[in-house]
Structure formats: C-alpha cells, structure tokens
Amino acid sequence: MITRDDIRNIAIIAHVDHGKTTLVDQLLRQSGVFRENQQVRERVLDSNELERERGITILSKNTAVRYKGCKINIVDTPGHVDFGGEVERVLKMVNGVLLLVDAFEGPMPQTKFVLKKALELKHPVIVVINKIDRPEARPNEVIDEILDLFIELEAGDSQLDCPFIFASAKQGTASLELDKAGTDMQPLFDAIFEHIPAPSGDPDGPLQILVSTIDYNDYVGRIAIGKVERGKVRAGQEALLCNVNGEYRKVKLTSLYQFEGLKRQLVNDAMLGDIVAVSGVEGINIGETICDVDSPDPLPFVNISEPTVSMTFSVNNSPFAGQDGKYVTSRNLRDRLFKESYTDVSLRVEETDSPDAFKVKGRGELHLSILIETMRRQGYEFQVSKPTVIYKEIDGVLCEPMELVTIDVPEQYSGVVIEKLGSCKGEMLRMTTVKGGNVRMEFLVPARGLFGYRSEFLTDTRGEGIFNSAFDSYQPYKGDIASRERGSLVAFETGEAVTYGIFNAQNRGQMFIEPGTMVYEGMVVGENSRSGDIEVNVCKKKHVTNMRAAGSDEAMRLVPAKKLSLEQALEFISDDELVEVTPKHIRIRKAILDTAQRKKQQNRKENK
C-alpha cells in the first residue's frame, strides 16, 4: 500500500447557479493553464451549446490543474437536481468534495442531495461560501445553516470539522477569514492540498479501473473515463471488461489519455490514483470495471437514484411529418434513445407494444426536455406525450414521488403561492423571513402537482420569485389533483392561417400562432379562455363582395400570439395531446387528429 502525495482528486458540488463553473475558471486561470495573452471565454467548461444558452451545467466535465508540484484532478458537476445522476456516479472517481454555497441563498435542495451522497461515500468536505461580495450576503447565517444540514445528514465528526473558505469566484479571491479580503485563490489551493486525502492503494496489484463516465468521439467511438483504483495501466495492453453480474470479456485498450487543463493528453501509462480516459473498447458501459486479464475482480458501483417521470417518444405521424427532420423513422429514434441511455445512467428506455413508440424515464421534466431539445437540434423529428409520474407499490400501498420545494418570494406574494401549492396537495414544512424582505418557504409536494406550475409561479410572483425543487421520497398517494382548468383551441381544417380567421378565433382565448402559419386539422392553435376544447377555423378567409359596409375597411387588430417554448408546451398539454418536435418547429396537437373521431372517443368516455 502506498499513498500518492503528488495527486488530488476532487469534485465540485453545489446547487444550480451558485458559481461552480466560474470557480473552476479561476482555478484554471490562476494555476497557469492559460497563456497571459490567451483569449478565454467565461464558463469555459460549459462547452455544450445548451449549457451556454441556459447558464446551467448539464454534463460532468473533467479538468486538471497543477499546484506546488501536485496535480489536482477537478470534476465540475451539474447543479440541477434533474441531472443528479451525473453527480452520483462521478463521486466514485474522487477522494473529496468542494461544497459550494451561495452566501445569500444558503443551502438549497440540490445542496442537500449532493452533500448526502458525498457523506455516504465518507468523502471529506471543504465548504466554500461563494459570492461573499453580494450586497445582501449573510455568510454567518449560512454557516449555521450548513452545519445544521451536516447534523441533519448525520455527518461524522471528521466531516463536521471541515474547513470553511470565503470566496468570490467572480473576483477570483478566497480567504480563510470572513473579515479579511482575499487577493487570489491560494487559500483554496492550500486547503485542497491539506484536507483532501491523496489516493492510496496497491500500485503493484492487478489492474482495476471503475468506469464512471462515457464520452463519444466519431473517430475512436466510446471513450471510458474512470480512476485507476489499483495497479498500473498502459496503452495497447489486453484487459478484462467485467460487469457487476460477474460476466467478463477480453478487450484491448487502444489509447490512454490523462487530463491536463482543458485537454486530453495521450500517455503511454498511468498508475494508481490517476483519472484516465480509455478508447478502443467497443460496447463499454458506465459501472463496469476494467481488470487485469488474470484477475477478474469487478468493483461495486454506486446505486443511482431511480427515475421519477416518464414520457412516451413516438414517430411523428402528423400531416407535416418528414418536412423538417433528417432522422424520422422508428429505427432512427430507437437507436438514438438507447445510445443516450448508455451514457446517462439516470435514463431508462423501454420498448412498448407499438414498434413506433418508446417509454423514456428520467429524473424530471428538465432532464427529459434537455434530451428532447438536444435531439431536435441533431435533426430528429418525433412526438412526445405529457410527462407522468412513476408510481410504486411499497408494502401493498400505492406511493408517488414527492418533491421538496424551496421558494423565495417577496412577502406580498406568499399568500398566492401557499394557496396554489395547497391545491396541489402540498404540505408546508417551514417558513422564515430572510434578508431583503423576502420569505423562504419549504413544501413537500407531489411531483405530479408541479407539472405546469412553474409558469404559473412566475406569473403569480411577477417574475420576482425563485423556485427550486428536488426529489425527496416516495409517500402514499395523496389523492386526485385538479388538472388544467382551460381547454384548447383546435384547428378545424388544414391550410394556412390568415388574419381574418385568427381575428375571429382570438375572442375565444389566447392564440399560439400568427398569420401565415401552416396548420392541420387537430393541431392546437391556442388556449381556450374556458374549460373544454373548441374547434376554430383559422384558415377562414373573408368573402369578397361588391357591397361596402361601415367599418369594413378598418384594419383587423390581432393580439400578439403567445410563443410556447418546449418546456411550456410540455407543461401545457393534457392527456389527449402530444408535442410534435422537429428541428424547426414545436407544435401541439391532439392525439386523435380527426374531429369526428375525437368526439366519438370523448362520448365513449363520458358514457362509461
């Protein structure tokens, strides 16, 4: 057994928007990874186009810096709870964590989730209180809240005795003392070197690499990323690929890489404690172990939390199918979904009775909507159903997933929030007043009660509220929850929407389309102001006559259409509706397009 004092492996964990990626930027800059005159964009690790657009980290990223002759491997993890599976698996790759907490917001739902996983693995923790330069920062109260969270999660004595660093990732400073401003990130580097244990093990034992992440390259195929838990590995050697079921097969490790700054560097060998990337192993999956040829010894993999939400992905069969997409067949859809499930351990894809439809299970609405958005940008065309929660039977009792919801709102909006979440079967756990006249409330709410609520929440709080949620537990079914109160405005015929048709239809409710939009029978073109669906003819043109009437020459004034994003469309649809997704369009449609058939179906349901 030896201890490699020249290496440290850490993960940065935090709630969304608490500054993880910005902190990694500063660690890279101040460790000398970039040249002095090098132009580097902000949040350099958010390389995915969707990540930069939305300002969130979706995929875990590996990087490495050097400090005082020590190599520090850093894993930047997602902050949104829907991507918690990314965090759970990469924690097996590291020996300690940096817990980043906003100096104003304090511990949030995702903070609790990721910290719990780190404590379960007995990882030491360095707490970084970030954004201490915020005018409304309250670091002393946040320290107390963090310690309360440690106690609640039953942290060990050594974990409770963790160092606290006070930082401003934006300014690139860190300090050990709250009242003493820092000048650079050196106190944080020193804390990592001192408090994160160096990897230890048997460098001469049979090889073990636990695969924690899968990347993909068009030229070399799958690239497995993991930590060398035991022994040494070299490029070109033969090995055994073992899964947790005890099955194994011989493979050849074609190429070997290590991380240096933002790049993967080709190396000939690596040893105990190194985080490496291996290419050339076809069909390798997350959770498998690369072992020595003569010693098949798979490592246990972390238990990933189960999915809580499911949707049906199916081939687009609308009248406009195939006009935009490059990949439109059921085989294209199937291959893409199963390929995603190999790299995303939180995702489950199941075949259905229909060869054109697949059931996809994920950790939340955002988890699945990011997949949908990624696929449409890659040229896929398909349609998806309304998200539904996954029920479980525990000890003979039907149970449903519950979400821990944390809400920060100005005090005048607290009443409407309590009322709305109460109607969703939500239970208030606590309510406190925070700095700045805001109220913080915590609720336990059935996950299905939150479908469609986020957009209502923004309207109710005039955009001033902050809404966060995380999966809490499965609890007995809470009873029926009222669904969408308003119906849809459904197109009566196929054609091009015109001003005259929309003008007559807009009195019925809020329109989603503009003149010139191509529509088809059964397509949802607006939201009814009342319950129930109404068929409207937005293609109807004004009859031309030789008679003139008072006011006939006045311009028709249209109310601006409401353009729905993908998330808004998923929140809006009811059980008998689908979202049609193409590279250029997002449309809402009825599952049964034909008006007569749809009415027959509705009558059958009412007569049952």
Coordinates of C-alpha atoms in Angstrom, one line a residue:
M1 CA 0.0 0.0 0.0
I2 CA 1.3 3.4 -0.9
T3 CA -0.1 7.0 -0.8
R4 CA 0.4 9.2 -3.9
D5 CA 1.1 12.6 -2.4
D6 CA 1.5 14.2 -5.9
I7 CA -2.2 13.9 -6.8
R8 CA -5.6 15.0 -5.5
N9 CA -9.0 14.1 -7.0
I10 CA -11.9 16.4 -6.1
A11 CA -15.5 17.1 -7.3
I12 CA -17.1 20.5 -7.0
I13 CA -20.8 20.1 -5.9
A14 CA -23.4 22.8 -5.4
H15 CA -26.9 23.9 -6.2
V16 CA -27.6 25.4 -9.6
D17 CA -26.2 28.9 -10.2
H18 CA -24.1 29.0 -7.0
G19 CA -20.9 29.6 -9.1
K20 CA -19.2 26.2 -9.7
T21 CA -18.1 26.7 -13.3
T22 CA -17.0 30.3 -12.6
L23 CA -14.9 29.0 -9.7
V24 CA -13.3 26.3 -12.0
D25 CA -12.5 29.2 -14.5
Q26 CA -10.5 30.9 -11.8
L27 CA -8.7 27.8 -10.7
L28 CA -7.6 27.2 -14.3
R29 CA -6.5 30.8 -14.8
Q30 CA -4.5 31.1 -11.5
S31 CA -2.8 27.7 -12.0
G32 CA -1.3 28.9 -15.2
V33 CA -3.3 26.7 -17.6
F34 CA -3.8 29.7 -20.0
R35 CA -1.2 31.9 -21.6
E36 CA -1.2 35.5 -20.4
N37 CA -2.5 36.8 -23.7
Q38 CA -4.9 33.9 -24.3
Q39 CA -8.5 34.9 -25.0
V40 CA -10.7 32.7 -22.9
R41 CA -14.5 33.0 -22.7
E42 CA -16.4 32.9 -19.4
R43 CA -17.6 29.5 -18.0
V44 CA -15.1 27.7 -20.3
L45 CA -16.2 24.3 -19.2
D46 CA -19.7 24.8 -20.3
S47 CA -18.8 23.7 -23.8
N48 CA -22.3 22.3 -24.7
E49 CA -24.4 24.8 -26.7
L50 CA -27.4 24.2 -24.5
E51 CA -25.3 24.8 -21.3
R52 CA -24.2 28.2 -22.5
E53 CA -27.7 29.2 -23.6
R54 CA -29.3 28.2 -20.3
G55 CA -26.5 29.1 -18.0
I56 CA -26.5 25.7 -16.3
T57 CA -24.1 22.7 -16.3
I58 CA -25.8 19.6 -17.7
L59 CA -22.8 17.2 -18.1
S60 CA -20.0 16.4 -15.7
K61 CA -16.6 17.7 -17.0
N62 CA -13.0 16.6 -16.1
T63 CA -10.1 19.0 -16.0
A64 CA -6.8 19.2 -14.1
V65 CA -4.5 21.9 -12.7
R66 CA -1.1 21.8 -11.1
Y67 CA -0.2 23.4 -7.8
K68 CA 3.2 23.2 -6.0
G69 CA 4.1 20.0 -7.9
C70 CA 0.7 18.4 -7.2
K71 CA -1.8 17.5 -9.9
I72 CA -5.4 18.3 -8.9
N73 CA -8.0 16.5 -11.0
I74 CA -11.2 18.5 -10.8
V75 CA -14.7 17.3 -11.8
D76 CA -17.3 20.0 -12.4
T77 CA -20.7 18.6 -11.7
P78 CA -24.3 19.7 -12.7
G79 CA -26.2 21.8 -10.2
H80 CA -29.7 21.0 -11.2
V81 CA -31.4 18.1 -9.4
D82 CA -32.7 16.5 -12.7
F83 CA -29.0 15.8 -13.6
G84 CA -28.2 14.4 -10.1
G85 CA -27.3 11.0 -11.7
E86 CA -24.2 12.8 -13.2
V87 CA -23.1 13.8 -9.7
E88 CA -23.8 10.4 -8.1
R89 CA -21.6 8.4 -10.4
V90 CA -18.6 10.8 -10.6
L91 CA -18.3 10.9 -6.8
K92 CA -16.8 7.4 -7.1
M93 CA -13.9 8.9 -9.0
V94 CA -12.8 11.4 -6.3
N95 CA -11.4 11.4 -2.8
G96 CA -13.1 14.5 -1.5
V97 CA -15.5 17.3 -2.5
L98 CA -15.7 21.1 -2.5
L99 CA -19.2 22.1 -1.4
L100 CA -20.1 25.5 -2.9
V101 CA -22.8 27.5 -1.2
D102 CA -24.2 30.9 -2.2
A103 CA -23.6 33.5 0.6
F104 CA -27.1 34.8 0.3
E105 CA -29.2 31.8 -0.7
G106 CA -27.6 29.3 1.6
P107 CA -28.1 25.5 1.3
M108 CA -30.8 24.7 -1.3
P109 CA -32.5 21.3 -2.2
Q110 CA -29.7 20.2 -4.5
T111 CA -27.1 21.1 -1.9
K112 CA -28.7 18.7 0.4
F113 CA -29.0 16.0 -2.2
V114 CA -25.3 16.1 -3.4
L115 CA -23.9 16.5 0.1
K116 CA -25.9 13.4 1.3
K117 CA -24.3 11.4 -1.5
A118 CA -20.8 12.6 -0.6
L119 CA -21.2 11.9 3.1
E120 CA -22.5 8.4 2.3
L121 CA -19.2 7.7 0.5
K122 CA -17.3 9.1 3.6
H123 CA -15.7 11.9 1.5
P124 CA -14.1 14.8 3.4
V125 CA -15.7 18.1 2.6
I126 CA -14.3 21.6 2.1
V127 CA -17.1 24.2 2.3
V128 CA -16.7 27.3 0.1
I129 CA -19.0 30.2 0.8
N130 CA -19.2 31.9 -2.6
K131 CA -20.4 35.3 -3.6
I132 CA -19.4 37.0 -0.3
D133 CA -19.2 40.3 -2.3
R134 CA -23.0 40.2 -2.9
P135 CA -24.6 43.3 -1.1
E136 CA -27.2 41.1 0.6
A137 CA -24.8 38.3 1.6
R138 CA -25.3 36.8 5.0
P139 CA -22.3 34.4 5.5
N140 CA -22.7 33.9 9.3
E141 CA -26.2 32.7 9.0
V142 CA -25.3 30.5 6.0
I143 CA -22.5 28.8 8.1
D144 CA -25.1 27.9 10.8
E145 CA -27.5 26.5 8.1
I146 CA -24.7 24.4 6.6
L147 CA -23.7 23.0 10.0
D148 CA -27.4 22.2 10.7
L149 CA -27.5 20.4 7.3
F150 CA -24.4 18.4 8.2
I151 CA -26.0 17.3 11.5
E152 CA -29.3 16.5 9.8
L153 CA -27.5 14.3 7.3
E154 CA -25.6 12.5 10.2
A155 CA -22.1 13.6 9.2
G156 CA -19.2 12.0 11.0
D157 CA -17.1 14.0 13.5
S158 CA -14.2 14.4 11.0
Q159 CA -16.7 15.6 8.3
L160 CA -18.2 18.1 10.7
D161 CA -14.8 19.5 11.4
C162 CA -14.5 20.8 7.8
P163 CA -12.7 24.0 6.8
F164 CA -14.7 27.0 5.6
I165 CA -13.3 29.2 2.8
F166 CA -14.9 32.6 1.9
A167 CA -14.6 33.3 -1.8
S168 CA -15.7 35.4 -4.7
A169 CA -15.4 33.3 -7.8
K170 CA -16.2 36.3 -10.0
Q171 CA -13.3 38.3 -8.4
G172 CA -11.0 35.3 -8.2
T173 CA -10.3 35.6 -4.5
A174 CA -10.5 33.3 -1.5
S175 CA -9.8 33.8 2.2
L176 CA -9.8 31.8 5.4
E177 CA -11.3 34.7 7.4
L178 CA -14.6 36.4 6.7
D179 CA -13.5 39.9 7.7
K180 CA -10.2 39.7 5.7
A181 CA -10.5 40.0 2.0
G182 CA -8.5 37.6 -0.2
T183 CA -6.3 38.5 -3.1
D184 CA -6.2 35.2 -5.0
M185 CA -7.2 31.6 -4.9
Q186 CA -4.1 30.4 -3.0
P187 CA -6.1 29.7 0.3
L188 CA -8.4 27.4 -1.6
F189 CA -5.5 25.5 -3.3
D190 CA -3.8 25.1 0.1
A191 CA -7.0 23.8 1.7
I192 CA -7.4 21.2 -1.2
F193 CA -3.7 20.1 -0.7
E194 CA -4.1 19.9 3.1
H195 CA -7.6 18.5 3.6
I196 CA -8.3 16.3 0.6
P197 CA -6.6 12.9 1.1
A198 CA -4.2 11.6 -1.5
P199 CA -5.3 8.4 -3.3
S200 CA -3.8 5.2 -1.7
G201 CA -3.7 1.6 -2.6
D202 CA -1.6 -1.2 -4.1
P203 CA 0.3 0.1 -7.2
D204 CA 1.6 -3.4 -8.0
G205 CA -1.7 -5.3 -7.6
P206 CA -3.9 -6.5 -10.5
L207 CA -5.4 -3.6 -12.5
Q208 CA -8.8 -2.1 -11.6
I209 CA -10.4 0.9 -13.3
L210 CA -14.1 1.7 -12.4
V211 CA -15.8 3.3 -15.4
S212 CA -17.7 6.4 -14.2
T213 CA -18.3 8.4 -17.4
I214 CA -18.7 7.6 -21.1
D215 CA -17.7 10.1 -23.8
Y216 CA -18.1 9.6 -27.5
N217 CA -15.9 10.5 -30.5
D218 CA -16.8 9.9 -34.1
Y219 CA -13.3 8.7 -34.9
V220 CA -12.5 6.4 -32.0
G221 CA -16.0 5.5 -30.7
R222 CA -16.7 5.2 -27.0
I223 CA -14.2 6.7 -24.5
A224 CA -14.4 5.4 -20.9
I225 CA -13.4 7.7 -18.1
G226 CA -12.5 6.4 -14.6
K227 CA -10.0 6.3 -11.8
V228 CA -7.2 3.7 -11.6
E229 CA -8.2 2.1 -8.3
R230 CA -5.4 -0.5 -8.2
G231 CA -2.3 -1.4 -10.2
K232 CA -0.9 0.2 -13.4
V233 CA -2.4 0.5 -16.9
R234 CA -0.6 1.1 -20.3
A235 CA -1.8 1.8 -23.8
G236 CA -2.2 -1.2 -26.0
Q237 CA -2.5 -3.8 -23.2
E238 CA -5.1 -6.5 -23.0
A239 CA -7.6 -6.5 -20.2
L240 CA -10.8 -8.0 -19.0
L241 CA -14.0 -5.9 -19.0
C242 CA -16.2 -7.1 -16.0
N243 CA -19.7 -6.1 -15.1
V244 CA -21.4 -6.3 -11.7
N245 CA -23.0 -9.6 -12.7
G246 CA -19.7 -11.4 -12.9
E247 CA -19.7 -11.6 -16.7
Y248 CA -16.4 -10.6 -18.5
R249 CA -14.8 -10.5 -21.9
K250 CA -11.3 -9.7 -23.2
V251 CA -10.6 -6.3 -24.6
K252 CA -7.7 -4.2 -25.9
L253 CA -7.1 -0.7 -24.5
T254 CA -6.1 1.0 -27.7
S255 CA -5.3 4.5 -26.4
L256 CA -4.8 6.0 -23.0
Y257 CA -5.3 9.7 -22.0
Q258 CA -4.9 11.9 -18.9
F259 CA -6.4 15.3 -18.3
E260 CA -4.2 18.4 -18.4
G261 CA -6.0 21.7 -18.2
L262 CA -8.8 21.6 -20.8
K263 CA -7.2 18.9 -22.9
R264 CA -6.9 15.2 -23.0
Q265 CA -3.2 14.3 -23.3
L266 CA -2.1 11.0 -24.9
V267 CA 0.0 9.0 -22.4
N268 CA 1.7 5.6 -22.5
D269 CA 0.8 4.5 -19.0
A270 CA -0.9 5.6 -15.7
M271 CA -1.0 4.2 -12.2
L272 CA -3.0 4.1 -9.0
G273 CA -4.9 7.3 -8.3
D274 CA -4.8 8.7 -11.9
I275 CA -8.1 9.7 -13.6
V276 CA -7.7 8.3 -17.2
A277 CA -9.7 8.1 -20.4
V278 CA -9.5 4.8 -22.4
S279 CA -10.5 4.3 -26.0
G280 CA -10.8 1.2 -28.2
V281 CA -13.2 -0.8 -26.0
E282 CA -16.4 -1.4 -28.0
G283 CA -19.7 -1.6 -26.0
I284 CA -18.2 -0.4 -22.7
N285 CA -20.7 0.9 -20.2
I286 CA -20.8 3.0 -17.1
G287 CA -20.4 0.9 -13.9
E288 CA -18.2 -1.7 -15.5
T289 CA -14.6 -2.5 -14.3
I290 CA -11.5 -2.8 -16.4
C291 CA -9.5 -5.6 -14.8
D292 CA -6.3 -7.5 -15.2
V293 CA -6.5 -10.4 -17.6
D294 CA -5.7 -13.0 -14.9
S295 CA -7.8 -11.3 -12.1
P296 CA -11.5 -10.6 -12.9
D297 CA -12.5 -8.5 -9.8
P298 CA -15.4 -6.1 -10.6
L299 CA -15.9 -3.1 -8.2
P300 CA -19.3 -2.3 -6.8
F301 CA -20.9 0.7 -8.5
V302 CA -22.9 3.5 -6.7
N303 CA -26.6 3.0 -6.6
I304 CA -28.2 5.6 -8.9
S305 CA -31.5 7.1 -7.8
E306 CA -34.4 5.7 -9.8
P307 CA -36.3 7.8 -12.4
T308 CA -39.5 9.5 -11.2
V309 CA -41.0 10.8 -14.5
S310 CA -41.9 9.0 -17.8
M311 CA -42.9 10.1 -21.3
T312 CA -43.7 8.3 -24.5
F313 CA -41.5 9.2 -27.5
S314 CA -43.0 8.1 -30.8
V315 CA -42.6 8.6 -34.5
N316 CA -44.1 11.8 -35.9
N317 CA -47.3 10.9 -37.8
S318 CA -48.8 14.3 -38.3
P319 CA -49.7 15.6 -41.8
F320 CA -46.5 17.6 -41.8
A321 CA -44.2 14.7 -40.9
G322 CA -40.9 14.4 -42.7
Q323 CA -40.8 18.1 -43.8
D324 CA -38.1 19.3 -41.5
G325 CA -36.3 16.3 -39.9
K326 CA -33.3 14.3 -41.1
Y327 CA -34.0 11.3 -38.8
V328 CA -37.7 10.4 -38.9
T329 CA -38.0 6.6 -38.7
S330 CA -38.7 4.4 -35.7
R331 CA -35.2 2.8 -36.1
N332 CA -33.5 6.2 -36.0
L333 CA -35.5 7.1 -32.9
R334 CA -34.8 3.8 -31.2
D335 CA -31.0 3.9 -31.9
R336 CA -30.7 7.5 -30.6
L337 CA -32.6 6.8 -27.4
F338 CA -30.7 3.7 -26.5
K339 CA -27.4 5.4 -27.3
E340 CA -28.4 8.1 -24.8
S341 CA -29.2 5.5 -22.1
Y342 CA -25.7 4.1 -22.3
T343 CA -24.1 7.4 -21.3
D344 CA -26.9 8.7 -19.0
V345 CA -27.3 6.3 -16.1
S346 CA -30.4 8.1 -14.8
L347 CA -32.3 7.5 -18.1
R348 CA -34.3 4.3 -18.8
V349 CA -35.6 3.4 -22.3
E350 CA -38.2 0.7 -22.7
E351 CA -39.9 -0.9 -25.7
T352 CA -43.7 -0.7 -25.9
D353 CA -46.4 -2.7 -27.7
S354 CA -46.0 -0.4 -30.7
P355 CA -42.8 -0.5 -32.7
D356 CA -43.1 3.2 -33.3
A357 CA -43.2 4.3 -29.6
F358 CA -40.8 4.1 -26.7
K359 CA -41.2 4.8 -23.0
V360 CA -38.5 7.0 -21.7
K361 CA -38.0 7.5 -17.9
G362 CA -36.0 10.3 -16.3
R363 CA -35.3 12.3 -13.2
G364 CA -37.6 15.2 -14.0
E365 CA -39.2 17.4 -16.7
L366 CA -35.9 19.3 -17.3
H367 CA -33.9 16.0 -17.6
L368 CA -36.2 14.8 -20.4
S369 CA -36.7 18.3 -22.1
I370 CA -33.0 18.7 -22.4
L371 CA -32.8 15.3 -24.2
I372 CA -35.7 16.4 -26.5
E373 CA -34.0 19.7 -27.3
T374 CA -30.7 18.0 -28.0
M375 CA -32.3 15.5 -30.3
R376 CA -34.2 18.1 -32.3
R377 CA -31.0 20.1 -32.8
Q378 CA -29.4 17.0 -34.2
G379 CA -32.1 16.7 -36.8
Y380 CA -34.5 14.2 -35.2
E381 CA -38.3 14.6 -35.7
F382 CA -40.7 12.9 -33.3
Q383 CA -43.6 13.5 -30.9
V384 CA -43.8 13.2 -27.1
S385 CA -46.6 12.7 -24.7
K386 CA -47.5 14.5 -21.5
P387 CA -45.0 13.8 -18.6
T388 CA -46.4 11.4 -16.0
V389 CA -45.0 10.4 -12.6
I390 CA -43.9 6.8 -11.9
Y391 CA -45.9 5.2 -9.1
K392 CA -44.5 2.4 -6.9
E393 CA -46.2 -0.1 -4.7
I394 CA -44.5 -0.2 -1.3
D395 CA -45.7 -2.8 1.3
G396 CA -49.0 -3.1 -0.7
V397 CA -49.6 0.7 -0.6
L398 CA -49.6 2.8 -3.8
C399 CA -46.9 5.5 -3.4
E400 CA -45.9 8.5 -5.5
P401 CA -42.8 10.7 -5.7
M402 CA -42.7 13.8 -3.5
E403 CA -40.6 16.9 -4.2
L404 CA -39.0 19.1 -1.6
V405 CA -39.8 22.6 -2.9
T406 CA -37.9 25.7 -1.7
I407 CA -39.4 29.1 -2.6
D408 CA -38.0 32.6 -2.1
V409 CA -40.6 35.3 -2.8
P410 CA -41.4 38.9 -1.7
E411 CA -43.8 38.8 1.2
Q412 CA -46.8 40.1 -0.7
Y413 CA -46.8 37.1 -3.0
S414 CA -46.5 34.4 -0.2
G415 CA -50.3 34.1 0.1
V416 CA -51.0 33.1 -3.5
V417 CA -48.1 30.7 -3.5
I418 CA -49.4 28.9 -0.4
E419 CA -52.9 28.8 -1.9
K420 CA -51.7 27.3 -5.2
L421 CA -49.4 24.7 -3.6
G422 CA -52.1 23.8 -1.2
S423 CA -54.4 23.0 -4.1
C424 CA -51.6 20.7 -5.4
K425 CA -51.7 18.7 -2.1
G426 CA -48.6 20.5 -0.9
E427 CA -47.7 20.5 2.8
M428 CA -45.7 23.4 4.2
L429 CA -42.8 22.4 6.3
R430 CA -41.3 25.7 7.4
M431 CA -41.5 29.5 6.6
T432 CA -38.8 32.0 7.5
T433 CA -38.0 35.6 6.7
V434 CA -34.7 36.2 5.0
K435 CA -32.7 39.3 4.4
G436 CA -34.1 41.8 2.0
G437 CA -37.8 41.4 2.9
N438 CA -38.2 38.0 1.2
V439 CA -39.9 35.0 2.6
R440 CA -38.4 31.5 2.3
M441 CA -40.9 28.6 2.4
E442 CA -40.4 24.9 2.2
F443 CA -43.1 22.5 1.0
L444 CA -43.4 18.8 0.4
V445 CA -45.5 18.5 -2.9
P446 CA -46.4 15.5 -5.1
A447 CA -44.3 15.6 -8.2
R448 CA -47.4 15.5 -10.5
G449 CA -48.8 18.6 -8.7
L450 CA -45.8 20.6 -10.1
F451 CA -46.4 19.8 -13.7
G452 CA -47.4 23.1 -15.3
Y453 CA -47.0 25.1 -12.0
R454 CA -43.6 26.7 -12.7
S455 CA -45.0 29.1 -15.4
E456 CA -48.0 29.9 -13.2
F457 CA -45.5 30.7 -10.4
L458 CA -43.6 33.2 -12.5
T459 CA -46.9 34.9 -13.4
D460 CA -48.1 34.9 -9.7
T461 CA -44.9 36.4 -8.4
R462 CA -44.4 38.9 -11.3
G463 CA -41.1 37.2 -12.1
E464 CA -39.6 38.0 -8.7
G465 CA -39.9 34.5 -7.1
I466 CA -37.2 31.8 -7.1
F467 CA -38.4 28.2 -7.3
N468 CA -36.3 25.2 -6.6
S469 CA -37.2 21.6 -6.1
A470 CA -35.6 18.2 -5.5
F471 CA -36.9 14.6 -5.2
D472 CA -37.4 13.8 -1.5
S473 CA -39.1 10.4 -1.2
Y474 CA -41.9 8.1 -2.1
Q475 CA -45.0 8.6 0.0
P476 CA -48.6 7.2 0.0
Y477 CA -50.8 8.5 -2.9
K478 CA -52.2 11.9 -1.9
G479 CA -55.4 11.8 -3.9
D480 CA -56.7 13.5 -7.0
I481 CA -55.3 16.8 -8.1
A482 CA -57.2 19.2 -10.3
S483 CA -55.8 19.2 -13.8
R484 CA -55.6 22.1 -16.3
E485 CA -58.7 24.2 -16.0
R486 CA -58.7 25.7 -19.5
G487 CA -59.2 23.8 -22.8
S488 CA -57.6 24.1 -26.2
L489 CA -58.4 25.9 -29.4
V490 CA -58.1 23.2 -32.1
A491 CA -57.7 23.9 -35.8
F492 CA -60.7 22.7 -37.8
E493 CA -59.0 22.2 -41.2
T494 CA -55.6 22.0 -42.9
G495 CA -54.2 25.1 -44.6
E496 CA -52.6 28.4 -44.0
A497 CA -53.8 30.6 -41.0
V498 CA -55.0 34.0 -42.2
T499 CA -55.6 37.3 -40.4
Y500 CA -59.4 37.1 -40.7
G501 CA -59.6 33.5 -39.3
I502 CA -57.3 34.4 -36.3
F503 CA -59.2 37.6 -35.7
N504 CA -62.4 35.7 -35.2
A505 CA -60.8 33.0 -33.1
Q506 CA -58.9 35.2 -30.7
N507 CA -62.1 36.2 -28.9
R508 CA -62.2 32.6 -27.6
G509 CA -58.8 32.8 -25.9
Q510 CA -55.0 33.2 -26.2
M511 CA -53.6 32.3 -29.7
F512 CA -50.3 30.4 -30.2
I513 CA -50.0 31.1 -34.0
E514 CA -49.6 34.1 -36.3
P515 CA -51.0 34.7 -39.9
G516 CA -49.0 32.7 -42.4
T517 CA -48.5 29.7 -40.1
M518 CA -49.3 26.3 -41.7
V519 CA -51.8 24.4 -39.6
Y520 CA -53.5 21.0 -39.9
E521 CA -56.8 19.5 -38.6
G522 CA -56.4 18.6 -34.9
M523 CA -53.4 21.0 -34.3
V524 CA -53.8 23.1 -31.1
V525 CA -53.6 26.8 -32.1
G526 CA -54.4 28.4 -28.8
E527 CA -55.7 28.2 -25.3
N528 CA -59.4 28.4 -24.6
S529 CA -60.4 31.0 -22.0
R530 CA -62.8 28.4 -20.5
S531 CA -62.8 24.7 -19.9
G532 CA -63.3 22.3 -22.8
D533 CA -61.9 22.3 -26.3
I534 CA -63.3 24.4 -29.2
E535 CA -62.7 23.8 -32.9
V536 CA -61.8 27.1 -34.7
N537 CA -61.3 27.7 -38.4
V538 CA -58.1 29.9 -38.5
C539 CA -57.9 29.4 -42.3
K540 CA -61.3 31.0 -43.0
K541 CA -61.0 33.9 -45.4
K542 CA -63.3 36.9 -45.7
H543 CA -65.8 36.6 -48.6
V544 CA -65.3 39.2 -51.3
T545 CA -68.4 41.1 -52.2
N546 CA -69.2 44.3 -54.2
M547 CA -71.1 45.7 -51.2
R548 CA -69.4 48.1 -48.8
A549 CA -70.3 48.3 -45.1
A550 CA -69.4 50.7 -42.4
G551 CA -66.1 49.7 -40.7
S552 CA -65.2 47.1 -43.3
D553 CA -62.1 48.9 -44.3
E554 CA -60.8 49.2 -40.7
A555 CA -57.6 47.2 -40.1
M556 CA -58.1 44.0 -38.1
R557 CA -56.1 44.2 -34.9
L558 CA -54.6 40.9 -33.7
V559 CA -53.5 40.3 -30.1
P560 CA -49.8 39.2 -30.2
A561 CA -49.5 35.4 -30.2
K562 CA -48.0 33.5 -27.2
K563 CA -44.9 31.6 -28.4
L564 CA -44.5 28.5 -26.3
S565 CA -41.0 27.1 -25.6
L566 CA -40.5 23.4 -25.4
E567 CA -40.9 23.3 -21.6
Q568 CA -44.0 25.5 -21.7
A569 CA -45.5 23.2 -24.4
L570 CA -44.8 20.1 -22.2
E571 CA -46.4 21.8 -19.2
F572 CA -49.5 22.9 -21.2
I573 CA -50.6 19.7 -22.9
S574 CA -53.3 17.5 -21.4
D575 CA -53.5 13.7 -21.5
D576 CA -55.1 13.6 -25.0
E577 CA -52.5 15.9 -26.6
L578 CA -48.9 15.5 -27.9
V579 CA -46.0 17.8 -28.6
E580 CA -44.7 17.5 -32.2
V581 CA -41.0 18.2 -32.2
T582 CA -39.0 18.9 -35.4
P583 CA -35.7 20.8 -36.0
K584 CA -37.7 23.9 -37.0
H585 CA -41.0 23.7 -35.2
I586 CA -42.6 22.8 -31.9
R587 CA -46.3 22.2 -32.4
I588 CA -49.1 21.0 -30.0
R589 CA -51.6 18.5 -31.5
K590 CA -54.4 16.3 -30.4
A591 CA -53.5 12.6 -30.3
I592 CA -56.6 11.9 -32.5
L593 CA -56.5 14.4 -35.3
D594 CA -59.8 13.8 -36.9
T595 CA -62.6 15.9 -35.3
A596 CA -65.4 13.4 -35.7
Q597 CA -63.3 10.5 -34.3
R598 CA -62.1 12.7 -31.4
K599 CA -65.8 13.5 -30.5
K600 CA -66.8 9.8 -30.7
Q601 CA -63.9 8.9 -28.3
Q602 CA -64.9 11.7 -25.9
N603 CA -68.6 10.4 -25.9
R604 CA -67.5 6.9 -25.2
K605 CA -65.5 8.1 -22.1
E606 CA -68.4 10.2 -20.9
N607 CA -70.9 7.3 -21.2
K608 CA -68.7 4.8 -19.3

